[in-house]
Coordinates of C-alpha atoms in Angstrom, one line a residue:
M1078 CA 3.2 62.9 -5.2
T1079 CA 1.4 65.0 -2.6
I1080 CA -1.2 63.6 -0.3
Q1081 CA -3.7 66.0 -1.7
G1082 CA -3.0 64.9 -5.3
F1083 CA -3.0 61.2 -4.5
A1084 CA -6.8 60.7 -4.4
A1085 CA -7.3 62.8 -7.5
A1086 CA -4.5 61.0 -9.4
T1087 CA -5.9 57.5 -8.6
G1088 CA -9.5 58.5 -9.1
S1089 CA -10.4 57.2 -5.7
Q1090 CA -10.9 58.5 -2.2
K1091 CA -8.2 56.2 -0.7
H1092 CA -5.8 58.2 1.4
P1093 CA -2.1 57.1 1.3
L1094 CA -2.0 56.9 5.1
T1095 CA -4.6 54.0 5.0
A1096 CA -2.1 51.8 3.3
I1097 CA 0.6 52.1 5.9
E1098 CA 0.9 48.9 8.0
I1099 CA 2.0 49.0 11.6
A1100 CA 3.0 45.5 12.6
G1101 CA 0.8 44.2 9.8
V1102 CA -2.2 46.3 10.8
S1103 CA -3.5 49.3 8.8
L1104 CA -6.4 51.7 9.2
T1105 CA -8.4 49.4 6.9
T1106 CA -7.7 46.1 8.7
P1107 CA -11.0 44.7 9.9
A1108 CA -11.3 44.9 13.8
D1109 CA -11.9 41.1 14.1
K1110 CA -8.6 40.3 12.3
I1111 CA -6.3 42.5 14.4
A1112 CA -5.7 40.3 17.4
G1113 CA -4.8 37.3 15.2
I1114 CA -2.4 39.3 13.1
L1115 CA -0.6 40.7 16.2
Q1116 CA -0.6 37.4 18.1
T1117 CA 1.2 35.6 15.2
Q1118 CA 4.0 38.2 15.7
G1119 CA 4.4 37.4 19.4
Y1120 CA 2.2 40.2 20.8
T1121 CA 0.0 39.5 23.9
Q1122 CA -3.4 41.1 24.1
V1123 CA -3.5 43.1 27.4
N1124 CA -7.0 44.5 26.8
S1125 CA -9.3 45.3 23.9
S1126 CA -7.0 48.1 22.6
L1127 CA -3.5 47.2 23.8
F1128 CA -1.0 44.5 22.7
T1129 CA 2.6 44.2 24.0
K1130 CA 5.7 42.1 23.6
S1131 CA 9.1 42.1 25.1
E1132 CA 12.5 40.9 23.7
P1133 CA 16.0 40.8 25.3
A1134 CA 18.3 43.7 24.4
P1135 CA 22.1 44.2 25.0
S1136 CA 23.4 45.2 28.5
G1137 CA 20.7 43.5 30.4
R1138 CA 18.0 45.6 28.9
S1139 CA 14.7 44.6 27.2
T1140 CA 13.0 46.1 24.2
V1141 CA 9.3 46.6 24.9
Y1142 CA 6.8 46.9 22.0
R1143 CA 3.3 48.3 22.4
I1144 CA 0.6 48.5 19.8
E1145 CA -2.5 50.6 20.7
I1146 CA -5.7 50.6 18.7
D1147 CA -8.5 53.0 19.5
D1148 CA -11.5 52.1 17.3
T1149 CA -14.7 54.0 17.5
A1150 CA -17.7 54.5 15.2
T1151 CA -16.1 57.6 13.7
S1152 CA -12.4 57.2 14.1
R1153 CA -9.5 54.7 14.3
E1154 CA -6.1 55.4 15.8
L1155 CA -3.2 53.0 15.4
G1156 CA -0.1 53.5 17.6
Y1157 CA 3.2 51.7 17.7
F1158 CA 5.7 52.3 20.5
R1159 CA 9.1 50.8 21.1
S1160 CA 11.4 51.5 24.1
L1161 CA 14.3 50.1 26.0
T1162 CA 13.9 49.3 29.6
G1163 CA 16.1 48.0 32.4
G1164 CA 19.9 47.9 32.4
R1165 CA 22.2 50.2 34.2
N1166 CA 21.4 53.9 34.2
K1167 CA 25.2 54.6 33.8
S1168 CA 25.3 52.8 30.5
P1169 CA 22.9 54.7 28.1
S1170 CA 22.3 53.4 24.6
T1171 CA 24.8 54.3 22.0
R1172 CA 24.2 57.7 20.4
D1173 CA 23.6 57.7 16.7
A1174 CA 23.0 54.0 16.4
A1175 CA 20.7 53.2 13.5
I1176 CA 17.0 52.7 13.8
P1177 CA 16.2 48.9 13.8
E1178 CA 15.8 47.4 10.3
T1179 CA 12.4 45.9 11.4
E1180 CA 11.0 49.5 11.6
I1181 CA 12.6 51.2 8.6
A1182 CA 9.9 50.3 6.0
M1183 CA 6.9 51.6 8.0
I1184 CA 8.8 54.7 9.2
R1185 CA 9.9 55.6 5.7
Q1186 CA 6.4 54.9 4.3
L1187 CA 4.8 57.3 6.9
Y1188 CA 7.5 59.9 6.4
N1189 CA 7.2 59.9 2.6
A1190 CA 3.4 60.1 2.8
V1191 CA 3.6 63.2 5.0
C1192 CA 6.8 64.8 3.8
N1193 CA 7.0 64.1 0.1
V1194 CA 5.2 67.4 -0.6
P1195 CA 6.2 70.9 -1.7
E1196 CA 8.9 72.6 0.4
D1197 CA 6.6 75.1 2.0
L1198 CA 4.4 72.3 3.2
Q1199 CA 7.4 70.3 4.4
T1200 CA 8.4 73.4 6.5
E1201 CA 4.9 73.8 7.9
R1202 CA 4.9 70.1 8.9
K1203 CA 8.4 70.4 10.4
C1204 CA 9.8 67.5 8.4
M1205 CA 13.3 67.0 9.7
P1206 CA 15.8 65.5 7.3
V1207 CA 15.9 61.7 7.5
E1208 CA 19.0 60.4 9.3
P1209 CA 20.0 56.7 9.9
A1210 CA 19.7 57.4 13.6
S1211 CA 16.5 59.5 13.7
V1212 CA 13.4 60.4 11.8
V1213 CA 11.1 63.1 13.2
I1214 CA 8.1 65.0 12.0
N1215 CA 6.7 68.0 13.8
H1216 CA 9.2 67.7 16.6
G1217 CA 7.6 64.4 17.6
M1218 CA 4.2 65.9 18.3
M1219 CA 0.9 65.0 16.8
L1220 CA 0.5 66.7 13.4
T1221 CA -2.9 67.3 11.7
I1222 CA -2.5 66.5 8.0
D1223 CA -6.0 67.4 6.9
T1224 CA -9.5 67.3 8.3
N1225 CA -9.5 63.5 8.6
Y1226 CA -5.9 62.5 9.3
S1227 CA -3.3 63.1 12.0
V1228 CA 0.1 61.5 12.5
L1229 CA 3.0 61.3 15.0
L1230 CA 6.5 60.1 14.1
K1231 CA 9.6 60.2 16.3
A1232 CA 12.0 57.3 15.8
S1233 CA 15.6 56.6 17.0
D1234 CA 17.7 53.7 17.9
S1235 CA 16.4 53.6 21.5
S1236 CA 12.7 54.4 21.0
T1237 CA 10.0 54.9 18.4
S1238 CA 6.6 56.5 18.7
L1239 CA 4.4 56.3 15.6
M1240 CA 0.7 57.0 15.3
I1241 CA -1.9 57.4 12.5
K1242 CA -5.3 58.6 13.3
E1243 CA -8.3 58.7 10.9
S1244 CA -11.3 60.6 12.2
G1245 CA -14.6 62.1 11.0
M1246 CA -15.3 59.0 8.9
E1247 CA -18.3 56.6 9.3
R1248 CA -16.9 53.1 9.8

């Protein structure tokens, strides 16, 4: 089902991107609930818009997770970022390792919402074929879906950048 056809088919104005959860938070999550949701998952609130957590990874490295939430009167942007830090520069992460299982559901949900469209729109949005080791839309750059929504998706075994932005809406 295309994004354009989704609202018409359901008879509502609800956009499929509003249902995607990033670490349990979606575009429709009330602002006063976000900190509690993220803290139960081990995130530490750094400031009003940034939450982080770190976990040990192989080869003396750490995996750092960052959730960014930019909430204004007319827009909301949710960002999820994961990267490997530390370790020896001479021992890079394994090429073609699979994306972590903990991210697959949200990555596929975003990819399907943006790329499960007619082929000409897939080409315009630069939807790369899904691989176990990488999922990319628009070469990993921000992509405007319509007048109110933009997304970013670039995921691999060593890092993930995922953003959903809703703008032009009164909150």
